Structure formats: structure tokens, C-alpha cells
Short mmCIF file of C-alpha atoms and ligand atoms in Angstrom, two decimals:
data_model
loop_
_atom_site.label_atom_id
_atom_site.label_comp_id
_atom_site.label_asym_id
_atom_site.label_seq_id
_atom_site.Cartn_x
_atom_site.Cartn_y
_atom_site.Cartn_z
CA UNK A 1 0.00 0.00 0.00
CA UNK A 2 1.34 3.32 -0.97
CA UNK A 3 1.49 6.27 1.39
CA UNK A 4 -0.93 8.53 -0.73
CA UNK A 5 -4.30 8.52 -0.26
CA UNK A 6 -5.55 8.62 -4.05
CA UNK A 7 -3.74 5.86 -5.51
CA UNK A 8 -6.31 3.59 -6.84
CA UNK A 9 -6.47 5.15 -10.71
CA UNK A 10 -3.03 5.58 -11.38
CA UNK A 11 -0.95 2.70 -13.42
CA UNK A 12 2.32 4.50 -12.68
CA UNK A 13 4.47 4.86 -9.42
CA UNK A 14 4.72 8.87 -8.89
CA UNK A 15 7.74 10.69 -9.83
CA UNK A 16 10.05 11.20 -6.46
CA UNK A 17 10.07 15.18 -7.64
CA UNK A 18 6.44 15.42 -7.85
CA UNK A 19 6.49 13.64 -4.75
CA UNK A 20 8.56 16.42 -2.98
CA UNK A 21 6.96 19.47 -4.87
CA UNK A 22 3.22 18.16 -4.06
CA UNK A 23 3.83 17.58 -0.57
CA UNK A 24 2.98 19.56 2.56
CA UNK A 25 3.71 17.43 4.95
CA UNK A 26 7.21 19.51 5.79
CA UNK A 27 5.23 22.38 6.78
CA UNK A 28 1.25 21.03 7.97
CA UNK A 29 2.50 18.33 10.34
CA UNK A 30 1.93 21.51 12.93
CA UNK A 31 -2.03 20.95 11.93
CA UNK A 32 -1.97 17.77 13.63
CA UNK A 33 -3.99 18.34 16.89
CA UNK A 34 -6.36 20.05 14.42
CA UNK A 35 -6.67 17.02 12.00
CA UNK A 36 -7.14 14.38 14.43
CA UNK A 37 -10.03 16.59 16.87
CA UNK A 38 -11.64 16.92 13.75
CA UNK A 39 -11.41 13.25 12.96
CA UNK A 40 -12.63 12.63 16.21
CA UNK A 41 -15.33 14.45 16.30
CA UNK A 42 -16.56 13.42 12.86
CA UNK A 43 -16.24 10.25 13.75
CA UNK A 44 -18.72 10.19 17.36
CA UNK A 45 -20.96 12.01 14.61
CA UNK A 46 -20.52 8.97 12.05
CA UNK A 47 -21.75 6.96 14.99
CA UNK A 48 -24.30 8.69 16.27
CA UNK A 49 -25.86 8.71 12.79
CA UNK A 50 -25.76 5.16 12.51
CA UNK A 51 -22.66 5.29 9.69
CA UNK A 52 -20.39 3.59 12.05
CA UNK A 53 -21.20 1.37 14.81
CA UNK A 54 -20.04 2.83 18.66
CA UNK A 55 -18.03 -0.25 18.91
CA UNK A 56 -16.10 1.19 15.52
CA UNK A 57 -16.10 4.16 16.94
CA UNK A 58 -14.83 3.96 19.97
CA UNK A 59 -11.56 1.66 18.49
CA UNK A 60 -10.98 4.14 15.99
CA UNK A 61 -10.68 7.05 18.75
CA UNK A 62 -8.75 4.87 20.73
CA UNK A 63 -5.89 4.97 18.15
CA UNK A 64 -6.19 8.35 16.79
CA UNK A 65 -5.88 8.93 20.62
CA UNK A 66 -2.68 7.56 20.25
CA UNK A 67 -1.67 8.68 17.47
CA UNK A 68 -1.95 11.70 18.67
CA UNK A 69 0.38 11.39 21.98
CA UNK A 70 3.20 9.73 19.80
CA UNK A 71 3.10 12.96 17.43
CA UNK A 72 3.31 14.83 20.46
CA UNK A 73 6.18 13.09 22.12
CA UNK A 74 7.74 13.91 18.16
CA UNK A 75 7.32 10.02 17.12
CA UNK A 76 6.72 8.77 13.65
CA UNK A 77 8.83 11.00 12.82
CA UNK A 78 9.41 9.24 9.27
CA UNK A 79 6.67 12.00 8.26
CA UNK A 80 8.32 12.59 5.19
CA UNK A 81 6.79 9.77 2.85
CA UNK A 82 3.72 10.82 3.47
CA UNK A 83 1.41 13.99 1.52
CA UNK A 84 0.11 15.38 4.10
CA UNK A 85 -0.66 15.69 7.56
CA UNK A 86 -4.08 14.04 6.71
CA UNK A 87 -2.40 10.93 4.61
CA UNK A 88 -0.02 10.94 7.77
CA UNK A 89 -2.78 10.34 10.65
CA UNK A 90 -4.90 8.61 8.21
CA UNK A 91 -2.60 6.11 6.69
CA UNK A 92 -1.16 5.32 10.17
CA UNK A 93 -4.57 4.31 11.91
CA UNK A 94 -4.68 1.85 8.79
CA UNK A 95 -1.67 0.51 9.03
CA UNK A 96 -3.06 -0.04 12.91
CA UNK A 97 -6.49 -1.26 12.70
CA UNK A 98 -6.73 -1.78 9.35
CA UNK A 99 -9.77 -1.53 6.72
CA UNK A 100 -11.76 -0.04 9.68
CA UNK A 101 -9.47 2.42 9.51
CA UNK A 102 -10.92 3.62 6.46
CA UNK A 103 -14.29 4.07 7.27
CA UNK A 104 -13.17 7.44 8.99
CA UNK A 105 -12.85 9.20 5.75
CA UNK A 106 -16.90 8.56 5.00
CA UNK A 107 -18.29 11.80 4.47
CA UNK A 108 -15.24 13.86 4.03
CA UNK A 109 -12.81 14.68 1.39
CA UNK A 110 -9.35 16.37 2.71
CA UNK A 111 -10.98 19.83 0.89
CA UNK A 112 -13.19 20.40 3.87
CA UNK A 113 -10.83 19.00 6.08
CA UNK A 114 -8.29 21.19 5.77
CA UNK A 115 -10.00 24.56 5.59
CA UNK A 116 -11.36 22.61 9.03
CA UNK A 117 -8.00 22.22 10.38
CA UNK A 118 -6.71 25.47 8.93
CA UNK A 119 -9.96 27.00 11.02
CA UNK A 120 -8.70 25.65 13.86
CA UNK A 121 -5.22 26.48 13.97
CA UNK A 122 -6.46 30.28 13.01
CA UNK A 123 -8.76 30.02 16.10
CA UNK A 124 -5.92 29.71 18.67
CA UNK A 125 -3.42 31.87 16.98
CA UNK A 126 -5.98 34.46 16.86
CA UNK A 127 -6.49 33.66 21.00
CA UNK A 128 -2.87 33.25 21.62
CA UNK A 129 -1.91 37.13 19.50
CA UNK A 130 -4.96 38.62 21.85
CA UNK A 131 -3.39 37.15 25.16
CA UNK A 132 -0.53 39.09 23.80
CA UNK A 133 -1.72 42.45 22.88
CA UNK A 134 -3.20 42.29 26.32
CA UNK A 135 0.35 41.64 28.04
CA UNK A 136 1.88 44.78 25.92
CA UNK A 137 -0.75 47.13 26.50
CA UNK A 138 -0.42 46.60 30.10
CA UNK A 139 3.13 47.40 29.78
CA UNK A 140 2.23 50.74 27.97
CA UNK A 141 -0.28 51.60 30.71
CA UNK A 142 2.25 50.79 33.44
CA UNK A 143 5.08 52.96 31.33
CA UNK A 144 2.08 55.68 31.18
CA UNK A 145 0.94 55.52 34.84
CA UNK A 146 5.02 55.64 35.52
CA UNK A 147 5.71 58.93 33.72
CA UNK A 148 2.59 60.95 34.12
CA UNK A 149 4.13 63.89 34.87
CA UNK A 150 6.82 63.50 32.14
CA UNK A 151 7.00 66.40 29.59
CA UNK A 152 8.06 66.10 26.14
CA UNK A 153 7.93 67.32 22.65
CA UNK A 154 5.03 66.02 20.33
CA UNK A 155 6.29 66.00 17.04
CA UNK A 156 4.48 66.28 13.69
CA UNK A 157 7.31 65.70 10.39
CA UNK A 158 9.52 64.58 13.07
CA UNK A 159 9.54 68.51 14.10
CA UNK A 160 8.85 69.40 17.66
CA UNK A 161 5.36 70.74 17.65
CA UNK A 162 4.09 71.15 20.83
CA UNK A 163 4.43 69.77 24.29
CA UNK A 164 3.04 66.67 25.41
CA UNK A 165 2.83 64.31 28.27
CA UNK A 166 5.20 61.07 27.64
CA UNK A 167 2.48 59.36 28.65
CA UNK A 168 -0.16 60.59 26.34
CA UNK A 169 2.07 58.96 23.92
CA UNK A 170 2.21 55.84 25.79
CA UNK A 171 -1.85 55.80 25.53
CA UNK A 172 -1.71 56.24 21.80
CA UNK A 173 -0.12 52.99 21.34
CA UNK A 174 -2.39 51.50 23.73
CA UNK A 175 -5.17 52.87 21.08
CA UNK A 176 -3.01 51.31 18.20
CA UNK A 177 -2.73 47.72 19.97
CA UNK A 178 -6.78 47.98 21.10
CA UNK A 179 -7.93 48.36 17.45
CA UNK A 180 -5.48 45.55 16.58
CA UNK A 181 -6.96 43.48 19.62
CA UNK A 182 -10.77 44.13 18.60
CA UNK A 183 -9.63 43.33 14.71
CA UNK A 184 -8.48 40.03 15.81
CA UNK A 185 -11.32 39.42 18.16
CA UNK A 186 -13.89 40.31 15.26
CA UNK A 187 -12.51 38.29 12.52
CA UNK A 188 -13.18 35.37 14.92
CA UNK A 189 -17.20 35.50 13.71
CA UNK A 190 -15.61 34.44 10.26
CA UNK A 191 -13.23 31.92 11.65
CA UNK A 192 -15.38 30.32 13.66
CA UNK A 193 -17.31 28.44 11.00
CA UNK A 194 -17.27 24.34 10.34
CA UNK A 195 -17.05 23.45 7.12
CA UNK A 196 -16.86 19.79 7.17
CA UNK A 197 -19.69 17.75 5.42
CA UNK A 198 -18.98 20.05 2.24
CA UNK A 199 -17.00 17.26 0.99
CA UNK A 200 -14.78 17.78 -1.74
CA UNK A 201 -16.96 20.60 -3.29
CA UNK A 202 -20.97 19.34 -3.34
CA UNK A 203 -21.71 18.07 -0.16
CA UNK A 204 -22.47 14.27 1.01
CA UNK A 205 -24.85 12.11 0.31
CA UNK A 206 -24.48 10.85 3.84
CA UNK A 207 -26.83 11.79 6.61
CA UNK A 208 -24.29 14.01 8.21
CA UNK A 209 -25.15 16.06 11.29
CA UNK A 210 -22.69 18.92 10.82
CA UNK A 211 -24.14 20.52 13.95
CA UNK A 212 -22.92 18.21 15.98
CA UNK A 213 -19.60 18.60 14.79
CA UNK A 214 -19.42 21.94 15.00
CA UNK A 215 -20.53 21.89 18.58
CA UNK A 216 -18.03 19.13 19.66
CA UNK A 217 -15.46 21.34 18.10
CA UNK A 218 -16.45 24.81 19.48
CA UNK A 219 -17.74 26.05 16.33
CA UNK A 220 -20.46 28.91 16.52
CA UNK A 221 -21.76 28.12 13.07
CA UNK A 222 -21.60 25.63 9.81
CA UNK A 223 -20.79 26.93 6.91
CA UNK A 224 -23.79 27.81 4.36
CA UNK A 225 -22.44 26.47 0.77
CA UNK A 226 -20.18 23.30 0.42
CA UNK A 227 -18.73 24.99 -2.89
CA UNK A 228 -17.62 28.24 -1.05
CA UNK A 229 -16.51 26.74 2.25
CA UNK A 230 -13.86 24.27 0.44
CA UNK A 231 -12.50 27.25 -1.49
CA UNK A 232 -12.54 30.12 1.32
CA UNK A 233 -9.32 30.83 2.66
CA UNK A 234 -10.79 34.96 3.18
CA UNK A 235 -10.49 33.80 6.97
CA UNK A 236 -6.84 33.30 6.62
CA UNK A 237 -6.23 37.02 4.35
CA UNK A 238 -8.13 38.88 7.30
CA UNK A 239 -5.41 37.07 9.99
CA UNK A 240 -2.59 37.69 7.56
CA UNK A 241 -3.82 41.65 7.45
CA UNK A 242 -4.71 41.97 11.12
CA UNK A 243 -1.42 40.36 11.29
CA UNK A 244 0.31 43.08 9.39
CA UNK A 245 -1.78 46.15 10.70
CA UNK A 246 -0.43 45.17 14.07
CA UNK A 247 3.25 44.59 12.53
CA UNK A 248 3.06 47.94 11.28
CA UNK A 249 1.81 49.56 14.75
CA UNK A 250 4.59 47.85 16.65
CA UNK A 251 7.59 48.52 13.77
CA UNK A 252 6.45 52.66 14.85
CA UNK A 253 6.99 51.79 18.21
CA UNK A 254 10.46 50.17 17.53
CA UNK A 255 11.10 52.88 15.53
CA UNK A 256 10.84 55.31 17.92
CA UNK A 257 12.57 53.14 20.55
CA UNK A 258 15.72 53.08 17.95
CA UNK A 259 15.81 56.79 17.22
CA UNK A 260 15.52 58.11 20.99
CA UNK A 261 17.67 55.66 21.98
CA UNK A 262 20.51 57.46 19.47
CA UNK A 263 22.66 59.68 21.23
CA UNK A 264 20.95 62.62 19.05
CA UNK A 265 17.42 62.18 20.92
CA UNK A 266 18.76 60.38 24.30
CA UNK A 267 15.14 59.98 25.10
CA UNK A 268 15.24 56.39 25.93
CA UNK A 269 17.58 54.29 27.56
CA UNK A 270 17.26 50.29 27.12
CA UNK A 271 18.58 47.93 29.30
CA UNK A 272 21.82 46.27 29.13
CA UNK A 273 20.01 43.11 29.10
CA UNK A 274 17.89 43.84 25.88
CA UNK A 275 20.72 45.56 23.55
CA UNK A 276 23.90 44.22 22.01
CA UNK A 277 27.05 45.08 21.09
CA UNK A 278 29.75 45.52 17.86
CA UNK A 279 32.33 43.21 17.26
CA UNK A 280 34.37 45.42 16.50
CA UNK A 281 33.14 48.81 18.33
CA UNK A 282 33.89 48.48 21.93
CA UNK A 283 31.31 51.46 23.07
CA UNK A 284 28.28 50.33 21.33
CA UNK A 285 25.14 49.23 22.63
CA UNK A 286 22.81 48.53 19.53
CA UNK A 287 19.01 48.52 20.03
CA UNK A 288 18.59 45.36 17.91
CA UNK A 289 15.64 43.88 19.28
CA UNK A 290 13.33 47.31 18.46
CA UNK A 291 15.13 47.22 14.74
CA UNK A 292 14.52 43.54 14.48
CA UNK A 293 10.76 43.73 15.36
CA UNK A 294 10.55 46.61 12.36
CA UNK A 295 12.68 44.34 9.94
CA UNK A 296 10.20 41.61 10.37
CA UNK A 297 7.38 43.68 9.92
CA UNK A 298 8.49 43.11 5.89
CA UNK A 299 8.09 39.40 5.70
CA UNK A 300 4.48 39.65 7.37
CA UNK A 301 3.45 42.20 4.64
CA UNK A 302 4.85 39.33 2.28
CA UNK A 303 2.91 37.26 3.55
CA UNK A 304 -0.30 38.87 2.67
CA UNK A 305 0.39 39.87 -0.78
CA UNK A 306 1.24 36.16 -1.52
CA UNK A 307 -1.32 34.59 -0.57
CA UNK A 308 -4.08 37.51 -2.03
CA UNK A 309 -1.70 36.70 -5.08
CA UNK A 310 -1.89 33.30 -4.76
CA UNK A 311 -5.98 33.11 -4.85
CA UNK A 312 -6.70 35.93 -7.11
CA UNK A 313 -8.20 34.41 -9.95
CA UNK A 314 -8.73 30.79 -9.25
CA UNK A 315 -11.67 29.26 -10.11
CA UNK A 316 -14.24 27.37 -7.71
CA UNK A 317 -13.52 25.40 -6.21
CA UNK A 318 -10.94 24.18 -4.02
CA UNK A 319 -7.31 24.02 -5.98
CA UNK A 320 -3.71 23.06 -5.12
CA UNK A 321 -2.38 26.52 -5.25
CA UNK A 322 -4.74 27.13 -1.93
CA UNK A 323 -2.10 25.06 0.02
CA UNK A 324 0.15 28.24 0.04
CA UNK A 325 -2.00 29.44 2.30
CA UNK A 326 -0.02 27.42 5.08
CA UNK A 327 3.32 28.70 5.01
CA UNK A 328 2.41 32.32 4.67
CA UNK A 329 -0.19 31.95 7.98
CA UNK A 330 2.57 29.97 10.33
CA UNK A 331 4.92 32.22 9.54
CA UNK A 332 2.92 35.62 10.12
CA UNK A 333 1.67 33.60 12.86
CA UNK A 334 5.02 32.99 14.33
CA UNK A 335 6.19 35.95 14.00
CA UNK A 336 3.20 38.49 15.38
CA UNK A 337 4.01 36.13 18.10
CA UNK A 338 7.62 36.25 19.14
CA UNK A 339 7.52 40.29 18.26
CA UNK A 340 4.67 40.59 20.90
CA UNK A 341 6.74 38.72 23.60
CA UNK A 342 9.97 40.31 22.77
CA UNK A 343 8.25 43.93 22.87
CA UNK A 344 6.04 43.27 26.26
CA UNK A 345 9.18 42.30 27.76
CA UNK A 346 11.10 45.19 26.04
CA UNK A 347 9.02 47.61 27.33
CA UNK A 348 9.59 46.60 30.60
CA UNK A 349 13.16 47.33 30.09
CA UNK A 350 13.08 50.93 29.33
CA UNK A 351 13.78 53.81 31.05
CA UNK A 352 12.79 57.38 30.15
CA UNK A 353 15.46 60.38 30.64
CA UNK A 354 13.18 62.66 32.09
CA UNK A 355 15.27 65.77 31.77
CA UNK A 356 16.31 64.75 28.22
CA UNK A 357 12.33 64.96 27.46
CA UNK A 358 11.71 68.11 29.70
CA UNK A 359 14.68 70.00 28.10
CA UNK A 360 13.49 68.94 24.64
CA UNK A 361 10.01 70.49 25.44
CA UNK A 362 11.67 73.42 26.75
CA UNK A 363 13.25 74.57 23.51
CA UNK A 364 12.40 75.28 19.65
CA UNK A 365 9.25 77.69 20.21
CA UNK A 366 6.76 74.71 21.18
CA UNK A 367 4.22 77.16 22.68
CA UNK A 368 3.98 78.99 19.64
CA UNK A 369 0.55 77.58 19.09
CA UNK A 370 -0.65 78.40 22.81
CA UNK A 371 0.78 82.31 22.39
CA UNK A 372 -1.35 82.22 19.41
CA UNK A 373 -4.60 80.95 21.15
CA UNK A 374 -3.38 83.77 23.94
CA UNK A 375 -4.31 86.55 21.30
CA UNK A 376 -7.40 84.63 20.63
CA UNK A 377 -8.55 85.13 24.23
CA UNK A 378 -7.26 88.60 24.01
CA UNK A 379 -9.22 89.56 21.09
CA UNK A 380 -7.88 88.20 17.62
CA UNK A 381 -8.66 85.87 15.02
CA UNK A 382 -6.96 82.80 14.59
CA UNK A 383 -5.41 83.82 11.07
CA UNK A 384 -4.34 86.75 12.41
CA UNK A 385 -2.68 85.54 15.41
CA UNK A 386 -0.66 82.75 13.80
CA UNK A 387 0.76 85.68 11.44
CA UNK A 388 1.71 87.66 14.40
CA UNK A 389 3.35 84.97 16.10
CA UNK A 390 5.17 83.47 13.05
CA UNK A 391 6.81 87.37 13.24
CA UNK A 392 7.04 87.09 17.06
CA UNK A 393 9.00 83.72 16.45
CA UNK A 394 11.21 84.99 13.91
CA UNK A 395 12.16 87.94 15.54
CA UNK A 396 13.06 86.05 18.44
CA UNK A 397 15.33 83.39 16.27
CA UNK A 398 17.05 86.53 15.02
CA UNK A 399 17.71 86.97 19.05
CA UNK A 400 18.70 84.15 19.97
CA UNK A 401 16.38 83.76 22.22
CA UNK A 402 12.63 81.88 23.46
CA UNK A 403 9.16 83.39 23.27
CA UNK A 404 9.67 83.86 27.21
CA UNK A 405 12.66 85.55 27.23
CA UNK A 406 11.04 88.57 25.17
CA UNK A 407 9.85 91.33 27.48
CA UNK A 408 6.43 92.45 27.48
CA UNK A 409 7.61 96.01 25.83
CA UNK A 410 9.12 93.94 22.88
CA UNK A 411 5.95 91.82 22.84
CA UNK A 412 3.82 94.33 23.00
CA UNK A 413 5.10 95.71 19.60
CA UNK A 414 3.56 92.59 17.71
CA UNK A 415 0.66 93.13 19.56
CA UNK A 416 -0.71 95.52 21.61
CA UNK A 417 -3.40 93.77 24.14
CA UNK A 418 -0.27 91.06 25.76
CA UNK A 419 -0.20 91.35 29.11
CA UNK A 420 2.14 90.29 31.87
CA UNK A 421 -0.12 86.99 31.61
CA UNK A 422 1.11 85.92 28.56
CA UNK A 423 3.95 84.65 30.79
CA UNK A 424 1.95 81.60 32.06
CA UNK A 425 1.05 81.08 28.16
CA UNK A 426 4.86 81.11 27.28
CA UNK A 427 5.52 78.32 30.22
CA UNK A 428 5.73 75.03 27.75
CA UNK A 429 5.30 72.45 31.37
CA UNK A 430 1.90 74.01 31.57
CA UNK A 431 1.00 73.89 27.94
CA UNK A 432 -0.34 70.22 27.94
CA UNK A 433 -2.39 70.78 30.83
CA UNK A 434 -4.68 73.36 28.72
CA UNK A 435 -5.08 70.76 26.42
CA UNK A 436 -8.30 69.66 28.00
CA UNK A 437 -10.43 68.46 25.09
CA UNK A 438 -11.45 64.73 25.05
CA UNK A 439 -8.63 63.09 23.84
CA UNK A 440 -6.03 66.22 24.95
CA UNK A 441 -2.60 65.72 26.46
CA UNK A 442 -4.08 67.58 29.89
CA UNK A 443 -2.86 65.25 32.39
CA UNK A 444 -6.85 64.72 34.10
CA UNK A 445 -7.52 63.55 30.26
CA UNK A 446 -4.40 61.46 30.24
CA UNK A 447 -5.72 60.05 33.76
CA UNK A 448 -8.94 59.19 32.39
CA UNK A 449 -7.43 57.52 29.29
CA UNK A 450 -5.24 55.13 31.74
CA UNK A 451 -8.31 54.69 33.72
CA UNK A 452 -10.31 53.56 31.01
CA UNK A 453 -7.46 50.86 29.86
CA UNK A 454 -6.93 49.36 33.33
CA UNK A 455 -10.98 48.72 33.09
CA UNK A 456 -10.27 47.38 29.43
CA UNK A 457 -7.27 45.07 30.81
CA UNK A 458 -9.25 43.98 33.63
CA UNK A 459 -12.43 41.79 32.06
N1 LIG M 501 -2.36 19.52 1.49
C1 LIG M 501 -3.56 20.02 0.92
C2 LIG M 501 -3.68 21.52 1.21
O1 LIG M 501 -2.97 21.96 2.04
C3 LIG M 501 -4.74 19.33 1.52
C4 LIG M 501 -5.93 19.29 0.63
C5 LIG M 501 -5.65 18.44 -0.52
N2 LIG M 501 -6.81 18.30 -1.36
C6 LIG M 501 -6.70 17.88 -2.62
N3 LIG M 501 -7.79 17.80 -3.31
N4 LIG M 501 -5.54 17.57 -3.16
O2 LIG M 501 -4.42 22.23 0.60
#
């Protein structure tokens, strides 16, 4: 007996090279747990419906049962003459019990039991990313809650704009990671749907009570047409993007990580214990681990365009190219993963240099904006006030000085109704304070914000 599953109408042995290019057994052997709950639970329903007597039942579950604990403990390991994952467990209970062996396939072609397995494995990864979004948005909040009083420049162009509280910029990666997190948990209504009992495309012509399948396996729903749930892999594209989208929120955290931990910004420092060093440089301390994180952020892009690339234009309904899904998911998978650890942990190891921050807010006319809301309150309009403080600034570049080291008299020239309270205006630690608009910098907004997450983090 060969080790494919679809021998019967061919008169030739396959080629060894179409052997190795079919097979996915090098990469879907990681579906196993998958493949053989799904088995099981096909098989109580092929029972229960009178396909399979319990007695046949209950043998065959017995062995996929083991089956199952020798993959796990990394035996038959000689994987690599079979297909599949699905030849693999299938042609081993066989070789065990024999024709009975074969009844398990009644019902089900390996179409809809792969996008079933596939479902599966999305499922967790999809539970196992949340869990960690969770972990790294309680870092931010604990970073936030840390340096609430921290001033710093808010930059627009990479510009200092106006002052800011570190920690309102904490909170806005806490926004970034909740979309991501309620992403993920929404694309679960479209993972969470059993196809099995499509068949290979049509259906059976079995009595098959998907519903009891899909409520053995957790499922909240079946799947509505055979033909489109053997050829959907949509569920897989919408991991592979929320994948991305988050890759993309945490390569503009890392990025900001590498630049203020240059010398230039000396925002940041990183522990010892998450940089490294030249080999030939004595006095560096690289921040690897944030560059690393951004660098990977490429191959997770990649892996979406293949695989939208990949099903564009195939026809219904299921087709071999749709095993490319596989590679591109476990590796997004993997690496969403191990960047999420390695940043939760990462931003446990940084430190902020508060009077790095507080200088930078200090300096390059970052109240600019707030002198020109002053002449609002005393009396001008917007348009007119930005013009009148673009001159202010200038003439006070040409001095060498800040807007608060002008004196009221030279002030006064620019405009006539600044007063000796313009000072407090001119003061860039109290500028985010005034900022008290829902979703401001003022540090009772800030507050609020952190507030709001700890409830978020806590159910
Ligand atoms: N290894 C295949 C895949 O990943 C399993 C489904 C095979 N189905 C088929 N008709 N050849 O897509």
C-alpha cells in the first residue's frame, strides 16, 4: 500500500520530484492536533448517525488517541513519505487497525478538512496574538501611569510641535494595539465556522449532522455552501492583514525606541540586558531587538500579498495553489508572536530620561501655538494671530532667544493687548495641561485615558 491517499487510478508509481513538490507534509504536520479533533469528532458524529457502529467508533478514537500522543512526544517522525498531515494520521490508523481504519474518511474529502483544520489552527493563533496584545498594552499603561508627569515634545514631520505628556504617547499605542486586539477578536465570527460535510466541493450524500460537529469542536456556526466553504481561505487574508496592521503599529513603536535611543534624541535608555554590542566597536550598545521587530514587519506584509496573489483568480472550487495558504499563515503567525513577547518584555526594560524629554520640550518655540490661542482670548482671530506669532517667532530666532525671554515692551510691539499673563502662556510644562479636550494631552484627560485601559485590561 502506498502512502498517498488517491492511488487507486493511477498505473504509474509517482515521480520522487512530484512527490517532494506536491507535498505539505514539511510544513502542515503543525495541523496535527487540528486534524485528528476533527477526525474525532466526525467520527462520534458517524456513529451517532448510525454510519459507524459505537463499537467502531470507539476503536478508531482509541488509536487516533494515540496517534496523537506519539506525534506529540515527536514520534513517527518518518513523516516525510507521506502527503500530508491528513495521509499521515490517516494512513497510520490503517496501518493499525486496518480496513476499519478507512471508514473514517466517509463523508469527508481532505478539501473540507483542511479549511477545518486550517480554522482551527487560526482560532488559537488568533487567542494566543490577543493574550498578547493584552500583556503589551499593560506594559504601555504601566510605562504611562510611571511617567505621568513626564513632559516632552510632540512632534508632527519629526519637528517638535508642541508639548506633550510622555504618557499621552504611551496611551496612543495603547489605542493602536486595542484596534489591533478588537480586529483580531472580530474576525473570529468568520473563523469560527465548520465546514466539514462540504465534501470535496458538493456536499455528502451521507446523513451528516454537521451541527454536531461543530458543537463538539467549538464552532459557533456551519458553513452555508459546500462549494464556497472548500474554497474560502478569506479567513486566513483577514489574519494575515490583522497580522500586518499590528506589525506595522509595533515597527512605529520600535522605531521610535531606535531613534531616541541614538545619542541625538537620548530619550530612551534600554537595558543592558535587551541591547547588544559591535564586534568590533567596543562602546556600542545597539538597540537590535526594536530594529529587528521593524525588519520583520516586511516578511508579514509578504505574507499577505502572496497569498491575495496566490488566490486571485482561481476558479471554484478548491485548488492546489490554496495550500500556500499554510506557510504564509505559520509564519505571520510565528512571528506576530515572538515580536509581541519580545516587545512586552522590552518595554519593561526601558527607562525614560526625564530631563532629556523636559529640556526637549523646553526649547524650539513649542508654545507657539498656545501664544497664538493667547491673542485669541485677548481679542484676535486665529489667522491673524498665527501671522503675528510666526513674526514674534522669527524675531526672536534673530535673538537668539525663546518666546519667554522677550519682554512684554518687545511683545507688546507685535501686539498691543499682551499682558504680563502671557507669561503663564509662554511656560511650555503648563501647555499640555490646557489641552483639555477629550482626547487632549491635559494630564486629568491622560488620567482618564489610563483609567479607562486598566478597566479594558481587567475583564
Ligand atoms: N495539502 C492540501 C492543502 O494543504 C490538503 C488538501 C488536498 N486536497 C486535494 N484535493 N488535493 O491544501
Amino acid at each position: 500500500m502506498g502512502k498517498n491517499v488517491w492511488g487507486g487510478r493511477f498505473s504509474q508509481e509517482t515521480d520522487a520530484l512530484v512527490n517532494a513538490f506536491n507535498a505539505s507534509i514539511g510544513f502542515d504536520r503543525r495541523l496535527y492536533t487540528y486534524d485528528i479533533d476533527g477526525s474525532m469528532a466526525h467520527c462520534r458524529m458517524l456513529a451517532k448517525q448510525g454510519i459507524i457502529t459505537e463499537e467502531e467508533c470507539s476503536k478508531i478514537q482509541e488509536n487516533l488517541g494515540m496517534i496523537k500522543r506519539e506525534l506529540d512526544h515527536g514520534d513517527l517522525l518518518d513523516h516525510d513519505d507521506y502527503e500530508d498531515i491528513h495521509s499521515l494520521v490517516e494512513k497510520t490508523l490503517v496501518g493499525r487497525i486496518g480496513a476499519l481504519g478507512q471508514k473514517l474518511h466517509t463523508g469527508r474529502s481532505r478539501n473540507d478538512q483542511v479549511a477545518l483544520d486550517v480554522r482551527l489552527y487560526v482560532r488559537d493563533a488568533v487567542h494566543r496574538v490577543m493574550g498578547l496584545i493584552r500583556e503589551n498594552q499593560r506594559a504601555l499603561v504601566d510605562l504611562a501611569e510611571k511617567n505621568l508627569h513626564v513632559i516632552m515634545p510632540g512632534f508632527t514631520h519629526l519637528q517638535r510641535a508642541q508639548p506633550v505628556l510622555l504618557a499621552h504617547h504611551m496611551m496612543a499605542y495603547y489605542a493602536m494595539l486595542q484596534r489591533d486586539l478588537t480586529r483580531f477578536e472580530e474576525s473570529l465570527v468568520r473563523v469560527n465556522v465548520m465546514p466539514l460535510g462540504s465534501g470535496a466541493l458538493a456536499g455528502s450524500t451521507f446523513d451528516l449532522e454537521r451541527e454536531m460537529v461543530a458543537e463538539e469542536l467549538g464552532f459557533d456556526t456551519v458553513s452555508e455552501n459546500s462549494m464556497d466553504a472548500v474554497s474560502d481561505r478569506d479567513f486566513v487574508l483577514e489574519f494575515l492583514f490583522n497580522a500586518a496592521t499590528l506589525m506595522m503599529h509595533l515597527s512605529r513603536l520600535s522605531e521610535e525606541l531606535v531613534i531616541w535611543s541614538s545619542e541625538e534624541f537620548g530619550f530612551v535608555e534600554i537595558s543592558d540586558a535587551f541591547c547588544t554590542g559591535s564586534s568590533m566597536m567596543p562602546q556600542k550598545k545597539n538597540p537590535d531587538l526594536p530594529e529587528l521587530i521593524r525588519g520583520k514587519t516586511g516578511r508579514v506584509y509578504g505574507n499577505l500579498m502572496a497569498l491575495l496573489t496566490a488566490l486571485k483568480g482561481l476558479p471554484l472550487t478548491y485548488n492546489k495553489d490554496m495550500q500556500e495558504d499554510k506557510e504564509a499563515l505559520f509564519d505571520s503567525a510565528d512571528t506576530v508572536h515572538i515580536c509581541l513577547e519580545v516587545m512586552g518584555r522590552l518595554l519593561g526594560q526601558v527607562s525614560f530620561r526625564e530631563e532629556r524629554l523636559r529640556e526637549a520640550a523646553g526649547k524650539g518655540y513649542l508654545v507657539a501655538t498656545d501664544l497664538a490661542d493667547y491673542l485669541v482670548v485677548k481679542g484676535s482671530t486665529f489667522r491673524d494671530a498665527h501671522e503675528v506669532v510666526g513674526r514674534m517667532v522669527l524675531f526672536a530666532m534673530d535673538q537668539g532667544k525663546e518666546l519667554h525671554e522677550l519682554t512684554i515692551k518687545e511683545m507688546k510691539t507685535f501686539y498691543r493687548q499682551i499682558d504680563e499673563d502671557v507669561y503663564e502662556w509662554l511656560d511650555p510644562y503648563r501647555s499640555p495641561d490646557r489641552k483639555k479636550t477629550l482626547g487632549g494631552t491635559a494630564r486629568e484627560r491622560v488620567q482618564e485615558a489610563i483609567s479607562k485601559a486598566k478597566a479594558e485590561l481587567s475583564h
